[in-house]
PDB file of C-alpha atoms in Angstrom:
ATOM      1  CA  MET A  37     -37.585 141.032 132.545  1.00 37.00           C
ATOM      2  CA  HIS A  38     -34.982 139.105 134.487  1.00 36.00           C
ATOM      3  CA  PHE A  39     -32.897 136.235 133.198  1.00 32.00           C
ATOM      4  CA  PHE A  40     -31.395 133.511 135.353  1.00 34.00           C
ATOM      5  CA  LEU A  41     -28.824 130.908 134.392  1.00 37.00           C
ATOM      6  CA  ALA A  42     -29.637 127.330 135.198  1.00 40.00           C
ATOM      7  CA  PRO A  43     -27.133 125.858 137.698  1.00 39.00           C
ATOM      8  CA  ALA A  44     -25.599 123.570 135.087  1.00 42.00           C
ATOM      9  CA  THR A  45     -25.175 126.450 132.655  1.00 37.00           C
ATOM     10  CA  ALA A  46     -23.671 128.697 135.299  1.00 39.00           C
ATOM     11  CA  LEU A  47     -21.206 126.004 136.297  1.00 38.00           C
ATOM     12  CA  SER A  48     -20.332 125.405 132.677  1.00 41.00           C
ATOM     13  CA  LEU A  49     -19.560 129.076 132.104  1.00 39.00           C
ATOM     14  CA  LEU A  50     -17.581 129.218 135.327  1.00 42.00           C
ATOM     15  CA  GLY A  51     -15.569 126.203 134.247  1.00 43.00           C
ATOM     16  CA  ALA A  52     -14.863 127.750 130.862  1.00 40.00           C
ATOM     17  CA  SER A  53     -13.740 130.942 132.563  1.00 40.00           C
ATOM     18  CA  LEU A  54     -11.408 129.058 134.854  1.00 43.00           C
ATOM     19  CA  VAL A  55      -9.922 127.089 131.969  1.00 43.00           C
ATOM     20  CA  LYS A  56      -9.245 130.291 130.036  1.00 44.00           C
ATOM     21  CA  ALA A  57      -7.744 131.980 133.075  1.00 51.00           C
ATOM     22  CA  SER A  58      -5.361 129.091 133.618  1.00 85.00           C
ATOM     23  CA  VAL A  59      -3.730 129.295 130.184  1.00 97.00           C
ATOM     24  CA  THR A  60       0.051 129.612 130.495  1.00 98.00           C
ATOM     25  CA  VAL A  61       2.703 130.418 127.898  1.00 98.00           C
ATOM     26  CA  TYR A  62       5.951 128.408 128.075  1.00 98.00           C
ATOM     27  CA  LEU A  63       9.162 129.405 126.322  1.00 99.00           C
ATOM     28  CA  CYS A  64      11.895 127.031 125.167  1.00 99.00           C
ATOM     29  CA  GLY A  65      15.016 128.510 123.615  1.00 98.00           C
ATOM     30  CA  ASP A  66      18.612 129.635 123.928  1.00 98.00           C
ATOM     31  CA  SER A  67      20.372 132.697 125.374  1.00 98.00           C
ATOM     32  CA  THR A  68      18.687 135.095 122.951  1.00 98.00           C
ATOM     33  CA  MET A  69      15.430 134.235 124.741  1.00 99.00           C
ATOM     34  CA  ALA A  70      16.713 133.399 128.238  1.00 98.00           C
ATOM     35  CA  LEU A  71      16.890 135.373 131.454  1.00 98.00           C
ATOM     36  CA  GLY A  72      20.243 137.139 131.553  1.00 98.00           C
ATOM     37  CA  GLY A  73      21.006 136.571 127.859  1.00 98.00           C
ATOM     38  CA  ALA A  74      24.664 135.633 127.504  1.00 98.00           C
ATOM     39  CA  GLY A  75      25.180 135.772 131.268  1.00 98.00           C
ATOM     40  CA  ASP A  76      27.541 138.745 130.995  1.00 98.00           C
ATOM     41  CA  GLY A  77      25.509 141.252 132.971  1.00 97.00           C
ATOM     42  CA  ASP A  78      24.945 143.419 129.887  1.00 98.00           C
ATOM     43  CA  THR A  79      22.478 141.360 127.869  1.00 98.00           C
ATOM     44  CA  ASP A  80      19.066 139.808 128.267  1.00 98.00           C
ATOM     45  CA  GLY A  81      16.773 137.484 126.339  1.00 98.00           C
ATOM     46  CA  TRP A  82      13.565 138.645 124.685  1.00 98.00           C
ATOM     47  CA  GLY A  83      11.526 136.055 126.575  1.00 98.00           C
ATOM     48  CA  GLN A  84      11.843 138.201 129.697  1.00 98.00           C
ATOM     49  CA  TYR A  85       9.805 140.968 128.054  1.00 98.00           C
ATOM     50  CA  LEU A  86       6.972 138.999 126.464  1.00 98.00           C
ATOM     51  CA  ALA A  87       4.764 138.999 129.571  1.00 98.00           C
ATOM     52  CA  GLN A  88       4.229 142.767 129.456  1.00 98.00           C
ATOM     53  CA  TYR A  89       2.454 142.413 126.113  1.00 98.00           C
ATOM     54  CA  ILE A  90       0.080 139.519 126.829  1.00 98.00           C
ATOM     55  CA  THR A  91      -2.484 138.789 129.509  1.00 97.00           C
ATOM     56  CA  ARG A  92      -1.324 135.274 130.303  1.00 97.00           C
ATOM     57  CA  PRO A  93       1.537 134.239 132.619  1.00 98.00           C
ATOM     58  CA  VAL A  94       4.821 133.408 130.891  1.00 98.00           C
ATOM     59  CA  VAL A  95       7.234 130.716 132.077  1.00 98.00           C
ATOM     60  CA  ASN A  96      10.629 131.283 130.507  1.00 98.00           C
ATOM     61  CA  ASP A  97      12.441 127.934 130.356  1.00 98.00           C
ATOM     62  CA  ALA A  98      15.030 129.122 127.828  1.00 98.00           C
ATOM     63  CA  ILE A  99      18.641 128.265 128.727  1.00 98.00           C
ATOM     64  CA  GLY A 100      21.777 129.823 127.307  1.00 98.00           C
ATOM     65  CA  GLY A 101      24.018 127.777 125.038  1.00 98.00           C
ATOM     66  CA  ARG A 102      21.369 125.233 124.095  1.00 98.00           C
ATOM     67  CA  SER A 103      20.289 123.797 120.771  1.00 98.00           C
ATOM     68  CA  TYR A 104      17.370 121.529 119.887  1.00 98.00           C
ATOM     69  CA  ARG A 105      19.713 118.617 120.380  1.00 98.00           C
ATOM     70  CA  SER A 106      21.133 119.568 123.780  1.00 98.00           C
ATOM     71  CA  TYR A 107      17.771 120.767 125.120  1.00 98.00           C
ATOM     72  CA  THR A 108      16.392 117.360 124.127  1.00 98.00           C
ATOM     73  CA  ARG A 109      19.275 115.329 125.576  1.00 98.00           C
ATOM     74  CA  GLU A 110      19.072 117.170 128.888  1.00 98.00           C
ATOM     75  CA  GLY A 111      15.396 116.283 129.234  1.00 98.00           C
ATOM     76  CA  ARG A 112      14.248 119.896 129.141  1.00 98.00           C
ATOM     77  CA  PHE A 113      11.529 119.421 126.527  1.00 98.00           C
ATOM     78  CA  ALA A 114      10.214 116.477 128.527  1.00 98.00           C
ATOM     79  CA  ALA A 115      10.156 118.627 131.663  1.00 98.00           C
ATOM     80  CA  VAL A 116       8.167 121.367 129.934  1.00 98.00           C
ATOM     81  CA  ALA A 117       5.763 118.788 128.494  1.00 98.00           C
ATOM     82  CA  ALA A 118       5.214 117.427 132.003  1.00 98.00           C
ATOM     83  CA  ALA A 119       4.190 120.903 133.163  1.00 98.00           C
ATOM     84  CA  VAL A 120       1.880 121.979 130.344  1.00 98.00           C
ATOM     85  CA  ALA A 121      -1.881 121.551 130.442  1.00 97.00           C
ATOM     86  CA  PRO A 122      -4.415 121.433 127.611  1.00 98.00           C
ATOM     87  CA  GLY A 123      -4.821 124.870 126.078  1.00 98.00           C
ATOM     88  CA  ASP A 124      -1.382 126.129 127.100  1.00 98.00           C
ATOM     89  CA  PHE A 125       1.017 127.579 124.534  1.00 98.00           C
ATOM     90  CA  VAL A 126       4.623 126.530 123.997  1.00 98.00           C
ATOM     91  CA  ILE A 127       6.861 128.830 121.977  1.00 99.00           C
ATOM     92  CA  ILE A 128      10.028 127.117 120.747  1.00 99.00           C
ATOM     93  CA  GLU A 129      12.934 129.002 119.178  1.00 98.00           C
ATOM     94  CA  PHE A 130      16.421 127.618 118.541  1.00 98.00           C
ATOM     95  CA  GLY A 131      19.128 128.021 115.914  1.00 97.00           C
ATOM     96  CA  HIS A 132      22.046 130.051 117.221  1.00 97.00           C
ATOM     97  CA  ASN A 133      23.771 126.945 118.633  1.00 97.00           C
ATOM     98  CA  ASP A 134      22.520 124.299 116.205  1.00 95.00           C
ATOM     99  CA  GLY A 135      25.163 124.714 113.521  1.00 91.00           C
ATOM    100  CA  GLY A 136      28.803 123.713 113.625  1.00 87.00           C
ATOM    101  CA  SER A 137      30.439 120.341 113.249  1.00 86.00           C
ATOM    102  CA  LEU A 138      30.678 117.087 115.166  1.00 87.00           C
ATOM    103  CA  THR A 139      34.390 116.809 114.402  1.00 85.00           C
ATOM    104  CA  PRO A 140      37.081 116.883 115.558  1.00 87.00           C
ATOM    105  CA  THR A 141      35.275 117.404 118.877  1.00 88.00           C
ATOM    106  CA  ASP A 142      31.527 117.134 119.396  1.00 93.00           C
ATOM    107  CA  ASN A 143      30.268 120.161 121.339  1.00 95.00           C
ATOM    108  CA  GLY A 144      27.033 118.375 122.228  1.00 96.00           C
ATOM    109  CA  ARG A 145      24.873 120.923 120.431  1.00 97.00           C
ATOM    110  CA  THR A 146      25.359 120.422 116.697  1.00 95.00           C
ATOM    111  CA  ASP A 147      22.477 118.828 114.783  1.00 93.00           C
ATOM    112  CA  TRP A 148      22.959 116.542 111.799  1.00 89.00           C
ATOM    113  CA  HIS A 149      23.469 118.619 108.636  1.00 79.00           C
ATOM    114  CA  VAL A 150      24.110 118.237 104.927  1.00 59.00           C
ATOM    115  CA  SER A 151      27.771 119.223 105.312  1.00 54.00           C
ATOM    116  CA  PHE A 152      28.440 115.931 107.053  1.00 48.00           C
ATOM    117  CA  THR A 153      27.858 113.929 103.857  1.00 47.00           C
ATOM    118  CA  HIS A 154      27.906 116.596 101.122  1.00 40.00           C
ATOM    119  CA  HIS A 155      24.857 115.152  99.411  1.00 39.00           C
ATOM    120  CA  LEU A 156      21.958 114.632 101.820  1.00 41.00           C
ATOM    121  CA  PRO A 157      19.794 117.533 103.066  1.00 44.00           C
ATOM    122  CA  GLY A 158      19.712 117.847 106.851  1.00 50.00           C
ATOM    123  CA  ALA A 159      15.972 118.170 106.859  1.00 58.00           C
ATOM    124  CA  GLY A 160      14.591 114.690 107.358  1.00 77.00           C
ATOM    125  CA  SER A 161      15.230 111.414 109.120  1.00 81.00           C
ATOM    126  CA  GLN A 162      18.987 111.216 108.552  1.00 88.00           C
ATOM    127  CA  THR A 163      21.075 110.353 111.610  1.00 92.00           C
ATOM    128  CA  CYS A 164      24.690 109.849 112.549  1.00 92.00           C
ATOM    129  CA  SER A 165      26.502 108.445 115.559  1.00 93.00           C
ATOM    130  CA  THR A 166      28.791 110.308 117.912  1.00 94.00           C
ATOM    131  CA  VAL A 167      30.206 110.150 121.400  1.00 94.00           C
ATOM    132  CA  TYR A 168      29.572 113.143 123.615  1.00 95.00           C
ATOM    133  CA  ASP A 169      30.853 113.396 127.177  1.00 94.00           C
ATOM    134  CA  GLY A 170      31.768 109.701 127.037  1.00 94.00           C
ATOM    135  CA  VAL A 171      28.261 108.600 126.022  1.00 96.00           C
ATOM    136  CA  ALA A 172      27.276 107.225 122.616  1.00 96.00           C
ATOM    137  CA  GLU A 173      24.556 109.334 121.007  1.00 96.00           C
ATOM    138  CA  THR A 174      22.523 109.244 117.808  1.00 96.00           C
ATOM    139  CA  VAL A 175      22.342 112.731 116.341  1.00 96.00           C
ATOM    140  CA  LEU A 176      19.170 113.777 114.489  1.00 95.00           C
ATOM    141  CA  THR A 177      18.465 116.626 112.098  1.00 94.00           C
ATOM    142  CA  TYR A 178      17.182 120.004 113.291  1.00 95.00           C
ATOM    143  CA  PRO A 179      13.647 119.341 111.956  1.00 94.00           C
ATOM    144  CA  ALA A 180      13.552 115.886 113.554  1.00 95.00           C
ATOM    145  CA  TYR A 181      14.400 117.288 116.989  1.00 97.00           C
ATOM    146  CA  GLN A 182      11.947 120.125 116.356  1.00 97.00           C
ATOM    147  CA  ILE A 183       9.051 117.868 115.387  1.00 97.00           C
ATOM    148  CA  ASN A 184       9.749 115.455 118.247  1.00 97.00           C
ATOM    149  CA  ALA A 185       9.689 118.347 120.732  1.00 98.00           C
ATOM    150  CA  ALA A 186       6.489 119.786 119.288  1.00 98.00           C
ATOM    151  CA  ASN A 187       4.754 116.422 119.383  1.00 98.00           C
ATOM    152  CA  LEU A 188       5.515 116.099 123.098  1.00 98.00           C
ATOM    153  CA  MET A 189       3.575 119.311 123.694  1.00 98.00           C
ATOM    154  CA  ILE A 190       0.784 118.536 121.237  1.00 98.00           C
ATOM    155  CA  ALA A 191       0.219 115.198 122.976  1.00 98.00           C
ATOM    156  CA  LYS A 192      -0.529 117.165 126.152  1.00 98.00           C
ATOM    157  CA  GLY A 193      -3.083 119.340 124.358  1.00 98.00           C
ATOM    158  CA  ALA A 194      -0.824 122.394 124.066  1.00 98.00           C
ATOM    159  CA  HIS A 195      -0.604 124.793 121.138  1.00 98.00           C
ATOM    160  CA  VAL A 196       2.904 124.935 119.691  1.00 98.00           C
ATOM    161  CA  ILE A 197       4.422 128.008 118.066  1.00 98.00           C
ATOM    162  CA  LEU A 198       7.639 127.365 116.153  1.00 98.00           C
ATOM    163  CA  SER A 199       9.596 130.596 115.927  1.00 98.00           C
ATOM    164  CA  SER A 200      12.587 131.235 113.698  1.00 98.00           C
ATOM    165  CA  PRO A 201      15.827 132.303 115.397  1.00 98.00           C
ATOM    166  CA  THR A 202      16.541 136.007 115.626  1.00 98.00           C
ATOM    167  CA  PRO A 203      19.135 137.491 113.253  1.00 97.00           C
ATOM    168  CA  ASP A 204      22.546 138.776 114.238  1.00 98.00           C
ATOM    169  CA  ASN A 205      23.039 142.553 114.192  1.00 98.00           C
ATOM    170  CA  PRO A 206      22.055 143.590 110.650  1.00 98.00           C
ATOM    171  CA  TRP A 207      23.832 146.958 111.061  1.00 98.00           C
ATOM    172  CA  GLU A 208      27.176 145.413 112.029  1.00 98.00           C
ATOM    173  CA  THR A 209      28.963 146.645 108.892  1.00 97.00           C
ATOM    174  CA  GLY A 210      27.607 150.178 109.216  1.00 98.00           C
ATOM    175  CA  VAL A 211      24.906 149.636 106.602  1.00 98.00           C
ATOM    176  CA  PHE A 212      21.719 147.625 106.930  1.00 98.00           C
ATOM    177  CA  VAL A 213      22.065 144.113 105.536  1.00 98.00           C
ATOM    178  CA  GLU A 214      19.144 141.701 105.587  1.00 97.00           C
ATOM    179  CA  GLY A 215      20.728 138.320 105.094  1.00 93.00           C
ATOM    180  CA  ALA A 216      19.291 135.411 103.176  1.00 93.00           C
ATOM    181  CA  GLU A 217      16.707 133.446 105.091  1.00 94.00           C
ATOM    182  CA  SER A 218      18.348 131.173 107.650  1.00 93.00           C
ATOM    183  CA  ARG A 219      17.982 127.462 106.972  1.00 92.00           C
ATOM    184  CA  PHE A 220      16.587 127.214 110.516  1.00 95.00           C
ATOM    185  CA  THR A 221      13.824 129.624 109.523  1.00 96.00           C
ATOM    186  CA  THR A 222      13.010 127.476 106.503  1.00 94.00           C
ATOM    187  CA  TYR A 223      13.044 124.318 108.599  1.00 94.00           C
ATOM    188  CA  SER A 224      10.768 125.886 111.219  1.00 96.00           C
ATOM    189  CA  ARG A 225       8.212 127.026 108.647  1.00 96.00           C
ATOM    190  CA  THR A 226       8.132 123.581 107.051  1.00 95.00           C
ATOM    191  CA  SER A 227       7.897 121.752 110.383  1.00 96.00           C
ATOM    192  CA  ALA A 228       5.055 123.966 111.599  1.00 97.00           C
ATOM    193  CA  ALA A 229       3.104 123.351 108.400  1.00 96.00           C
ATOM    194  CA  SER A 230       3.583 119.587 108.674  1.00 95.00           C
ATOM    195  CA  LEU A 231       2.343 119.663 112.268  1.00 97.00           C
ATOM    196  CA  GLY A 232      -0.568 122.025 111.658  1.00 97.00           C
ATOM    197  CA  GLN A 233       0.908 124.468 114.188  1.00 98.00           C
ATOM    198  CA  LEU A 234       1.784 128.151 114.028  1.00 98.00           C
ATOM    199  CA  PHE A 235       5.023 129.533 112.583  1.00 98.00           C
ATOM    200  CA  ILE A 236       6.315 133.012 113.444  1.00 98.00           C
ATOM    201  CA  ASN A 237       9.041 134.457 111.238  1.00 98.00           C
ATOM    202  CA  HIS A 238      10.763 136.187 114.145  1.00 98.00           C
ATOM    203  CA  GLU A 239      13.834 136.673 111.987  1.00 98.00           C
ATOM    204  CA  LEU A 240      11.945 138.764 109.430  1.00 97.00           C
ATOM    205  CA  TYR A 241      10.004 140.850 111.953  1.00 98.00           C
ATOM    206  CA  THR A 242      13.190 141.614 113.874  1.00 98.00           C
ATOM    207  CA  TYR A 243      14.875 142.728 110.655  1.00 98.00           C
ATOM    208  CA  GLN A 244      11.920 145.043 110.027  1.00 98.00           C
ATOM    209  CA  PHE A 245      12.039 146.601 113.492  1.00 98.00           C
ATOM    210  CA  PHE A 246      15.824 147.016 113.447  1.00 98.00           C
ATOM    211  CA  GLN A 247      15.834 148.608 110.018  1.00 98.00           C
ATOM    212  CA  THR A 248      13.359 151.195 111.265  1.00 98.00           C
ATOM    213  CA  ALA A 249      15.374 151.815 114.448  1.00 98.00           C
ATOM    214  CA  GLY A 250      18.524 152.699 112.519  1.00 98.00           C
ATOM    215  CA  LEU A 251      22.273 152.212 112.878  1.00 98.00           C
ATOM    216  CA  ALA A 252      22.997 154.097 116.106  1.00 98.00           C
ATOM    217  CA  THR A 253      20.094 152.661 118.054  1.00 98.00           C
ATOM    218  CA  VAL A 254      20.596 149.070 116.959  1.00 98.00           C
ATOM    219  CA  THR A 255      24.352 149.289 117.550  1.00 98.00           C
ATOM    220  CA  SER A 256      23.559 150.229 121.159  1.00 98.00           C
ATOM    221  CA  TYR A 257      21.466 147.064 121.416  1.00 98.00           C
ATOM    222  CA  TYR A 258      24.559 144.851 120.965  1.00 98.00           C
ATOM    223  CA  PRO A 259      27.001 145.771 123.755  1.00 98.00           C
ATOM    224  CA  ASN A 260      29.381 142.813 123.475  1.00 98.00           C
ATOM    225  CA  ASP A 261      28.823 140.818 120.291  1.00 98.00           C
ATOM    226  CA  HIS A 262      26.527 140.631 117.265  1.00 98.00           C
ATOM    227  CA  THR A 263      24.113 138.056 118.706  1.00 98.00           C
ATOM    228  CA  HIS A 264      23.106 139.008 122.248  1.00 98.00           C
ATOM    229  CA  THR A 265      21.026 142.111 122.883  1.00 98.00           C
ATOM    230  CA  SER A 266      20.856 144.565 125.752  1.00 98.00           C
ATOM    231  CA  PRO A 267      17.654 144.687 127.815  1.00 98.00           C
ATOM    232  CA  ALA A 268      16.399 147.522 125.586  1.00 98.00           C
ATOM    233  CA  GLY A 269      17.204 145.509 122.468  1.00 98.00           C
ATOM    234  CA  ALA A 270      15.604 142.383 123.912  1.00 98.00           C
ATOM    235  CA  ASN A 271      12.424 144.350 124.516  1.00 98.00           C
ATOM    236  CA  VAL A 272      12.319 145.395 120.852  1.00 98.00           C
ATOM    237  CA  VAL A 273      12.898 141.774 119.800  1.00 98.00           C
ATOM    238  CA  ALA A 274       9.948 140.800 122.010  1.00 98.00           C
ATOM    239  CA  GLN A 275       7.865 143.490 120.321  1.00 98.00           C
ATOM    240  CA  ALA A 276       8.826 142.060 116.938  1.00 98.00           C
ATOM    241  CA  PHE A 277       7.573 138.648 118.050  1.00 98.00           C
ATOM    242  CA  VAL A 278       4.300 140.117 119.317  1.00 98.00           C
ATOM    243  CA  ARG A 279       3.792 141.930 116.028  1.00 98.00           C
ATOM    244  CA  GLY A 280       4.281 138.662 114.195  1.00 97.00           C
ATOM    245  CA  LEU A 281       1.843 137.025 116.571  1.00 97.00           C
ATOM    246  CA  VAL A 282      -0.847 139.638 115.948  1.00 97.00           C
ATOM    247  CA  CYS A 283      -0.308 139.498 112.196  1.00 97.00           C
ATOM    248  CA  THR A 284      -0.957 135.748 112.127  1.00 93.00           C
ATOM    249  CA  GLY A 285      -4.295 136.107 113.902  1.00 87.00           C
ATOM    250  CA  SER A 286      -3.403 133.089 116.050  1.00 88.00           C
ATOM    251  CA  THR A 287      -5.261 131.994 119.163  1.00 94.00           C
ATOM    252  CA  LEU A 288      -2.495 133.431 121.340  1.00 97.00           C
ATOM    253  CA  ALA A 289      -2.967 136.786 119.584  1.00 97.00           C
ATOM    254  CA  GLY A 290      -6.294 136.933 121.389  1.00 96.00           C
ATOM    255  CA  TYR A 291      -4.354 137.320 124.643  1.00 98.00           C
ATOM    256  CA  VAL A 292      -2.261 140.273 123.445  1.00 98.00           C
ATOM    257  CA  ASN A 293      -3.002 143.305 125.626  1.00 98.00           C
ATOM    258  CA  HIS A 294      -3.328 146.988 124.721  1.00 98.00           C
ATOM    259  CA  LEU A 295       0.443 147.494 124.853  1.00 98.00           C
ATOM    260  CA  GLY A 296       0.969 144.647 122.416  1.00 98.00           C
ATOM    261  CA  LEU A 297      -1.794 145.811 120.112  1.00 97.00           C
ATOM    262  CA  ALA A 298      -0.186 149.262 120.022  1.00 98.00           C
ATOM    263  CA  ILE A 299       2.968 147.820 118.418  1.00 98.00           C
ATOM    264  CA  THR A 300       3.019 148.793 114.772  1.00 96.00           C
ATOM    265  CA  GLY A 301       4.728 147.337 111.743  1.00 95.00           C
ATOM    266  CA  THR A 302       4.064 145.715 108.395  1.00 95.00           C
ATOM    267  CA  CYS A 303       2.557 142.249 108.447  1.00 95.00           C
ATOM    268  CA  ASN A 304       4.786 139.863 106.507  1.00 86.00           C
TER     269      ASN A 304
END
């Protein structure tokens, strides 16, 4: 017995195949994700290694030295949103440059935080005014920038993955120390839940992988400071993200290839 697809059905399946094949993964982040890492010739960002573990093309738009605030002000989220198509994925991870203070000099990266008033949590709609590079600017909280950025992508039909920032070297003191959860991790989890989007605890999975790797190996991953990893270290950080991705059972996990599926580790 032979079966034939009606023309309309065949075209429909072809269209579905083409849509699936066109799915792209975009990355927005700082130097820990970006090409060239800290720009010192010794480090690299984990975003450069993600493509070897998934079957979809990856566009790494991470830029060193950026925070949610500066990436927003420079129009970078808007540029990514202009490029995405329905069904694409946008992974957003910031935090290493979002702390600090607006005084005595505004570095253009710091988000509004509780320390500015000593009584309000920097996790909502609070704002303050500043002048950066001669231009008046209203500074938002980390979650406000985060949710605004995610909504730009969601409006284009993209799937957003909010990822917590990676930890600094947990072996820096010579013994393994897993620090308390970063406030940026907490913010990211809460924002993702409010948006109905995926959260990856990249911080926790990286801790897990680095604890297993041990002192000597992880020390070699940090050639110049306790934040930026070597290419080998960046690859392990990418593996930690992929493991988190698989453990969530997200839609993007369906695009993880055999190399990604071979990555082992406890699901948190």
